[in-house]
Each structure stands twice: as C-alpha cells, then as structure tokens.
Short mmCIF file of C-alpha atoms in Angstrom, two decimals:
data_model
loop_
_atom_site.label_atom_id
_atom_site.label_comp_id
_atom_site.label_asym_id
_atom_site.label_seq_id
_atom_site.Cartn_x
_atom_site.Cartn_y
_atom_site.Cartn_z
CA MET O 1 -87.39 11.96 39.13
CA ILE O 2 -85.57 11.53 42.44
CA ASN O 3 -87.83 12.11 45.43
CA LEU O 4 -87.21 15.02 47.80
CA SER O 5 -88.16 14.32 51.42
CA VAL O 6 -88.10 17.45 53.59
CA ASN O 7 -86.90 16.98 57.15
CA VAL O 8 -88.96 19.33 59.33
CA ASN O 9 -86.89 18.95 62.52
CA LYS O 10 -85.54 22.51 62.24
CA ILE O 11 -89.07 23.89 62.13
CA ALA O 12 -89.72 22.15 65.45
CA THR O 13 -86.43 23.50 66.84
CA LEU O 14 -87.51 27.06 66.06
CA ARG O 15 -90.95 26.49 67.57
CA ASN O 16 -89.52 24.96 70.74
CA ALA O 17 -87.14 27.89 71.25
CA ARG O 18 -90.06 30.20 71.96
CA GLY O 19 -92.82 27.87 73.11
CA GLY O 20 -96.31 27.93 71.68
CA ASN O 21 -96.93 26.68 68.18
CA VAL O 22 -95.17 29.16 65.88
CA PRO O 23 -94.02 28.05 63.40
CA ASN O 24 -96.61 25.31 63.09
CA VAL O 25 -94.86 22.06 62.20
CA GLN O 26 -98.01 20.47 60.81
CA GLN O 27 -98.78 23.41 58.54
CA VAL O 28 -95.21 23.57 57.26
CA ALA O 29 -95.35 19.86 56.38
CA ILE O 30 -98.62 20.39 54.51
CA ASP O 31 -97.11 23.36 52.67
CA CYS O 32 -93.95 21.42 51.76
CA GLU O 33 -96.11 18.82 50.05
CA ARG O 34 -98.21 21.50 48.39
CA PHE O 35 -95.05 23.10 47.03
CA GLY O 36 -93.84 19.82 45.53
CA ALA O 37 -92.01 17.80 48.19
CA ASN O 38 -92.36 14.04 47.70
CA GLY O 39 -92.13 13.20 51.39
CA ILE O 40 -91.77 14.43 54.95
CA THR O 41 -89.01 13.22 57.28
CA VAL O 42 -88.85 13.49 61.06
CA HIS O 43 -86.13 12.38 63.44
CA PRO O 44 -87.54 12.24 66.96
CA ARG O 45 -84.95 12.01 69.74
CA PRO O 46 -85.47 10.81 73.30
CA ASP O 47 -85.17 14.33 74.78
CA GLU O 48 -87.70 15.73 72.26
CA ARG O 49 -85.45 18.74 71.67
CA HIS O 50 -87.04 19.26 68.25
CA ILE O 51 -89.67 16.84 66.94
CA ARG O 52 -91.88 15.53 69.72
CA ARG O 53 -93.74 12.23 69.85
CA SER O 54 -96.95 14.22 69.70
CA ASP O 55 -95.75 15.81 66.43
CA VAL O 56 -95.24 12.40 64.90
CA PHE O 57 -98.76 11.30 65.75
CA ALA O 58 -100.20 14.62 64.56
CA LEU O 59 -98.36 14.49 61.23
CA ARG O 60 -99.28 10.92 60.33
CA PRO O 61 -102.85 11.57 59.10
CA LEU O 62 -101.80 14.81 57.38
CA VAL O 63 -98.91 13.56 55.24
CA ARG O 64 -100.22 12.62 51.82
CA THR O 65 -96.86 11.71 50.26
CA GLU O 66 -94.29 9.49 51.98
CA PHE O 67 -93.71 9.71 55.72
CA ASN O 68 -90.20 8.78 56.85
CA ILE O 69 -89.24 8.41 60.52
CA GLU O 70 -85.51 8.30 61.31
CA GLY O 71 -83.93 7.25 64.56
CA TYR O 72 -81.95 4.83 66.65
CA PRO O 73 -84.03 1.64 67.03
CA SER O 74 -84.49 1.72 70.78
CA GLU O 75 -87.59 0.05 72.14
CA GLN O 76 -89.16 3.48 72.62
CA PHE O 77 -88.48 4.35 68.98
CA MET O 78 -89.83 1.02 67.79
CA GLU O 79 -93.04 1.43 69.79
CA LEU O 80 -93.56 4.82 68.16
CA VAL O 81 -92.85 3.61 64.64
CA LEU O 82 -94.96 0.47 64.92
CA SER O 83 -97.84 2.54 66.26
CA VAL O 84 -97.62 5.29 63.61
CA LYS O 85 -96.73 2.98 60.69
CA PRO O 86 -94.91 5.42 58.39
CA THR O 87 -94.06 4.63 54.80
CA GLN O 88 -90.41 4.19 55.74
CA ALA O 89 -88.28 3.82 58.86
CA THR O 90 -84.64 4.84 58.53
CA LEU O 91 -82.38 3.26 61.14
CA VAL O 92 -79.49 5.42 62.33
CA PRO O 93 -76.79 4.56 64.89
CA ASP O 94 -77.00 7.84 66.83
CA ALA O 95 -76.32 8.03 70.52
CA PRO O 96 -79.11 9.93 72.34
CA ASP O 97 -76.97 13.03 72.99
CA VAL O 98 -75.49 13.68 69.54
CA LEU O 99 -76.47 16.89 67.73
CA THR O 100 -76.91 15.23 64.35
CA SER O 101 -76.12 11.99 62.56
CA SER O 102 -72.39 11.79 61.88
CA ALA O 103 -71.74 8.20 60.75
CA GLY O 104 -73.43 5.16 59.33
CA TRP O 105 -73.90 1.75 60.89
CA ASP O 106 -71.20 -0.85 61.18
CA VAL O 107 -73.70 -3.36 59.84
CA MET O 108 -71.58 -6.47 60.29
CA ALA O 109 -70.96 -5.66 63.96
CA ASN O 110 -74.68 -5.08 64.50
CA MET O 111 -76.10 -7.76 62.22
CA GLU O 112 -78.21 -9.50 64.86
CA LEU O 113 -79.71 -6.25 66.14
CA LEU O 114 -80.48 -4.85 62.69
CA THR O 115 -81.89 -8.09 61.33
CA GLY O 116 -84.30 -8.37 64.24
CA ILE O 117 -85.40 -4.74 63.85
CA VAL O 118 -85.88 -5.09 60.10
CA ASP O 119 -87.95 -8.22 60.61
CA ARG O 120 -90.28 -6.40 63.00
CA LEU O 121 -90.69 -3.43 60.66
CA LYS O 122 -91.28 -5.51 57.57
CA GLU O 123 -93.86 -7.61 59.39
CA ALA O 124 -95.73 -4.34 60.01
CA GLY O 125 -95.50 -3.41 56.32
CA ILE O 126 -92.99 -0.60 56.85
CA ARG O 127 -90.22 -0.07 54.30
CA THR O 128 -86.82 -0.15 55.96
CA SER O 129 -83.65 1.80 55.21
CA ILE O 130 -80.29 1.52 56.98
CA PHE O 131 -78.03 4.58 57.28
CA VAL O 132 -74.54 3.64 56.06
CA GLY O 133 -71.25 4.99 54.79
CA THR O 134 -69.63 4.00 51.51
CA ASP O 135 -67.82 0.81 52.57
CA LEU O 136 -68.87 -1.74 49.96
CA ASP O 137 -68.76 -4.83 52.18
CA ASN O 138 -70.85 -2.99 54.77
CA ILE O 139 -73.46 -2.16 52.13
CA ARG O 140 -73.60 -5.76 50.97
CA ALA O 141 -74.08 -6.78 54.60
CA ALA O 142 -77.04 -4.40 54.83
CA ALA O 143 -78.78 -6.44 52.16
CA ARG O 144 -78.43 -9.54 54.34
CA THR O 145 -80.48 -7.89 57.09
CA GLY O 146 -83.48 -7.93 54.76
CA ALA O 147 -83.63 -4.13 54.52
CA ASP O 148 -85.25 -2.57 51.48
CA ARG O 149 -82.86 0.35 51.09
CA VAL O 150 -79.76 2.03 52.41
CA GLU O 151 -79.32 5.74 52.97
CA LEU O 152 -75.82 6.96 52.21
CA TYR O 153 -74.36 9.36 54.78
CA THR O 154 -73.22 12.21 52.54
CA GLY O 155 -71.37 14.32 55.10
CA PRO O 156 -67.93 13.40 53.69
CA TYR O 157 -69.08 14.27 50.17
CA ALA O 158 -70.21 17.73 51.28
CA GLU O 159 -66.95 18.33 53.17
CA GLN O 160 -64.76 17.45 50.16
CA TYR O 161 -66.94 18.84 47.38
CA ASP O 162 -65.35 22.29 47.06
CA ASP O 163 -61.81 20.90 46.88
CA ASP O 164 -62.42 18.14 44.33
CA PRO O 165 -66.00 17.25 43.31
CA GLU O 166 -64.99 14.22 41.25
CA ARG O 167 -62.96 12.73 44.06
CA ALA O 168 -65.68 13.55 46.59
CA VAL O 169 -68.42 11.78 44.67
CA ALA O 170 -66.47 8.71 43.50
CA PRO O 171 -67.00 6.57 46.65
CA PHE O 172 -70.71 7.32 46.54
CA ALA O 173 -71.03 6.28 42.92
CA ALA O 174 -69.28 2.99 43.74
CA ALA O 175 -71.51 2.53 46.81
CA ALA O 176 -74.60 3.11 44.68
CA MET O 177 -73.52 0.43 42.24
CA ALA O 178 -72.84 -1.99 45.09
CA ALA O 179 -76.24 -1.34 46.64
CA HIS O 180 -78.01 -1.84 43.33
CA SER O 181 -76.10 -5.07 42.67
CA VAL O 182 -77.52 -6.65 45.84
CA GLY O 183 -81.06 -5.40 45.32
CA LEU O 184 -81.07 -2.43 47.68
CA GLY O 185 -82.84 0.80 46.88
CA LEU O 186 -80.77 3.93 47.39
CA ASN O 187 -81.43 7.04 49.49
CA ALA O 188 -78.98 9.75 50.53
CA GLY O 189 -78.78 12.53 53.06
CA HIS O 190 -76.72 14.84 55.25
CA ASP O 191 -75.33 18.25 54.27
CA LEU O 192 -76.71 18.09 50.74
CA ASN O 193 -77.64 21.57 49.56
CA LEU O 194 -78.25 23.75 46.51
CA HIS O 195 -74.49 24.04 45.99
CA ASN O 196 -73.64 20.33 45.80
CA LEU O 197 -76.87 18.41 45.17
CA LYS O 198 -77.09 18.58 41.39
CA PHE O 199 -73.56 17.25 40.92
CA PHE O 200 -74.29 14.44 43.35
CA GLN O 201 -77.42 13.25 41.60
CA GLN O 202 -75.73 13.50 38.18
CA HIS O 203 -72.91 11.19 39.27
CA VAL O 204 -74.60 8.74 41.65
CA PRO O 205 -76.69 6.16 39.77
CA HIS O 206 -79.91 4.53 41.02
CA LEU O 207 -80.64 7.32 43.51
CA MET O 208 -84.29 7.18 44.62
CA GLU O 209 -84.61 9.74 47.43
CA VAL O 210 -82.75 12.49 49.22
CA SER O 211 -83.71 13.69 52.69
CA ILE O 212 -82.78 17.31 53.38
CA GLY O 213 -83.62 19.50 56.34
CA HIS O 214 -81.11 21.96 57.77
CA ALA O 215 -79.87 23.43 54.48
CA LEU O 216 -83.32 23.57 52.92
CA ILE O 217 -84.88 25.38 55.88
CA ALA O 218 -81.91 27.78 56.01
CA ASP O 219 -82.32 28.56 52.31
CA ALA O 220 -86.04 29.13 52.86
CA LEU O 221 -85.20 32.04 55.20
CA TYR O 222 -83.86 33.88 52.16
CA LEU O 223 -85.81 32.45 49.24
CA GLY O 224 -89.11 31.47 50.84
CA LEU O 225 -90.25 27.88 51.32
CA GLU O 226 -92.00 27.43 47.98
CA ALA O 227 -89.14 28.80 45.89
CA THR O 228 -86.63 26.76 47.89
CA ILE O 229 -88.46 23.48 47.35
CA HIS O 230 -88.72 24.24 43.64
CA ALA O 231 -84.98 24.96 43.55
CA TYR O 232 -84.12 21.66 45.22
CA LYS O 233 -86.49 19.79 42.92
CA ASP O 234 -84.75 21.40 39.94
CA CYS O 235 -81.44 20.01 41.19
CA LEU O 236 -82.95 16.52 41.14
CA LYS O 237 -84.25 16.59 37.56
#
C-alpha cells in the first residue's frame, strides 16, 4: 500500500482568513489519521500565511503516523525542523514569496548546499527527501547528497494528463526506475487528485508515498473528510 500523507496547509489558510481557531488544524490532523491517512504534511513559510511555527510544535506530539515538514532549507527552517524532529523533512527550492511549489531542485547546481543540509538532518535521525523533476541525471545526483528519498514534482503530469495520460506519465515512470536504481525511495506530490492519481500509481513503480493537500481538502468540501480520505486511499490500492 502506498502511503497517503495529507497536507493540512489549506486548513490553516481557511482558519487564518477569519482569525480564531476554526477550523482547528490540530483536530483536522487527528481526524485525517483516524480516517486512514498514513501521515500529515505541513509546509511552513516565512510569512506564516497558512501553517504557523506554533502549529508545527502543536502538531508534533499529536501526530501518530508520519510527520513530514516541507520547506526551503533556510536557517530558520532548519532550526524548526531540528527542534521538532519530524519523521521526514522534504527540501523544496521555493522562494519565500511563491504561492506554491512549481519546480524541483537543480541538484547538481546546489550539491554543496543540499549535501550539508542532508548531513545535518540525518545526524538528527530525520529522513530526508529532495523535491525534484524527472531529469534522470538530476535524480542520480540527489542520491549523491545522501538523501533517503526524492519527491517527484507531479505538476507537469497533472497538466498533461487529460490530453495523453500515457505520454504524461512516461517521464515519471522512467524517473522512478532511475531513483530505485540508485537506492532512493520515491515520493510524489503536486496536483494529484481523484481524477489522475490511480493512473499515476498504476504506472509509476516503487512509489512509497504521495503528499496531497489542495485537491483533497477541496474534495472534502463536497464529499466530507472521511469519505474523501477513503477515496484517495482506494486510488492507491
């Protein structure tokens, strides 16, 4: 079974729009696990426009499955992660002002930075994952940083899926094989949804985890959170 990690950023966005604590991010995370999610993902940003540092600290003792913190490895981010000690840290190359992740790392151009970050995380016993595209040489370079996994940026797959599913998924299947060949575990995320997820997991070998937030929370507005998580889990069987 491929793990489903639910990104709760959008719950925090909704809460922050009104102030107060409705919806309650902590309770939603607990409920996601109760309904079958295998992990909780957060992506704190410097401006705290959705998940706040205080949320991360509050969630840590509550999460009973895997806790994944995504973000650009600034010193502020590293201090947070090393203090909280999640199951996994996913390193993304986002600038502070971007709305959402839109590209993977150029690993070879950032080899020194990433290797140093991975060393610090692994010394703390935190599993590391590097957010990447489907370039095969870049994925092989990620293995040389000492990272445990890569997370494939699946935005291009989602964009091309309706026009030609086979063509859309082919680079990701090749990337999965390349990652596996150099000993990297495989995660995936970005714009995966109930429409395209099942096809993706059927055609991408060695997939261990998908991280989904925006689409899952949007679906939950119609289906309810429990039914939505069950539906996503069904896609991953």
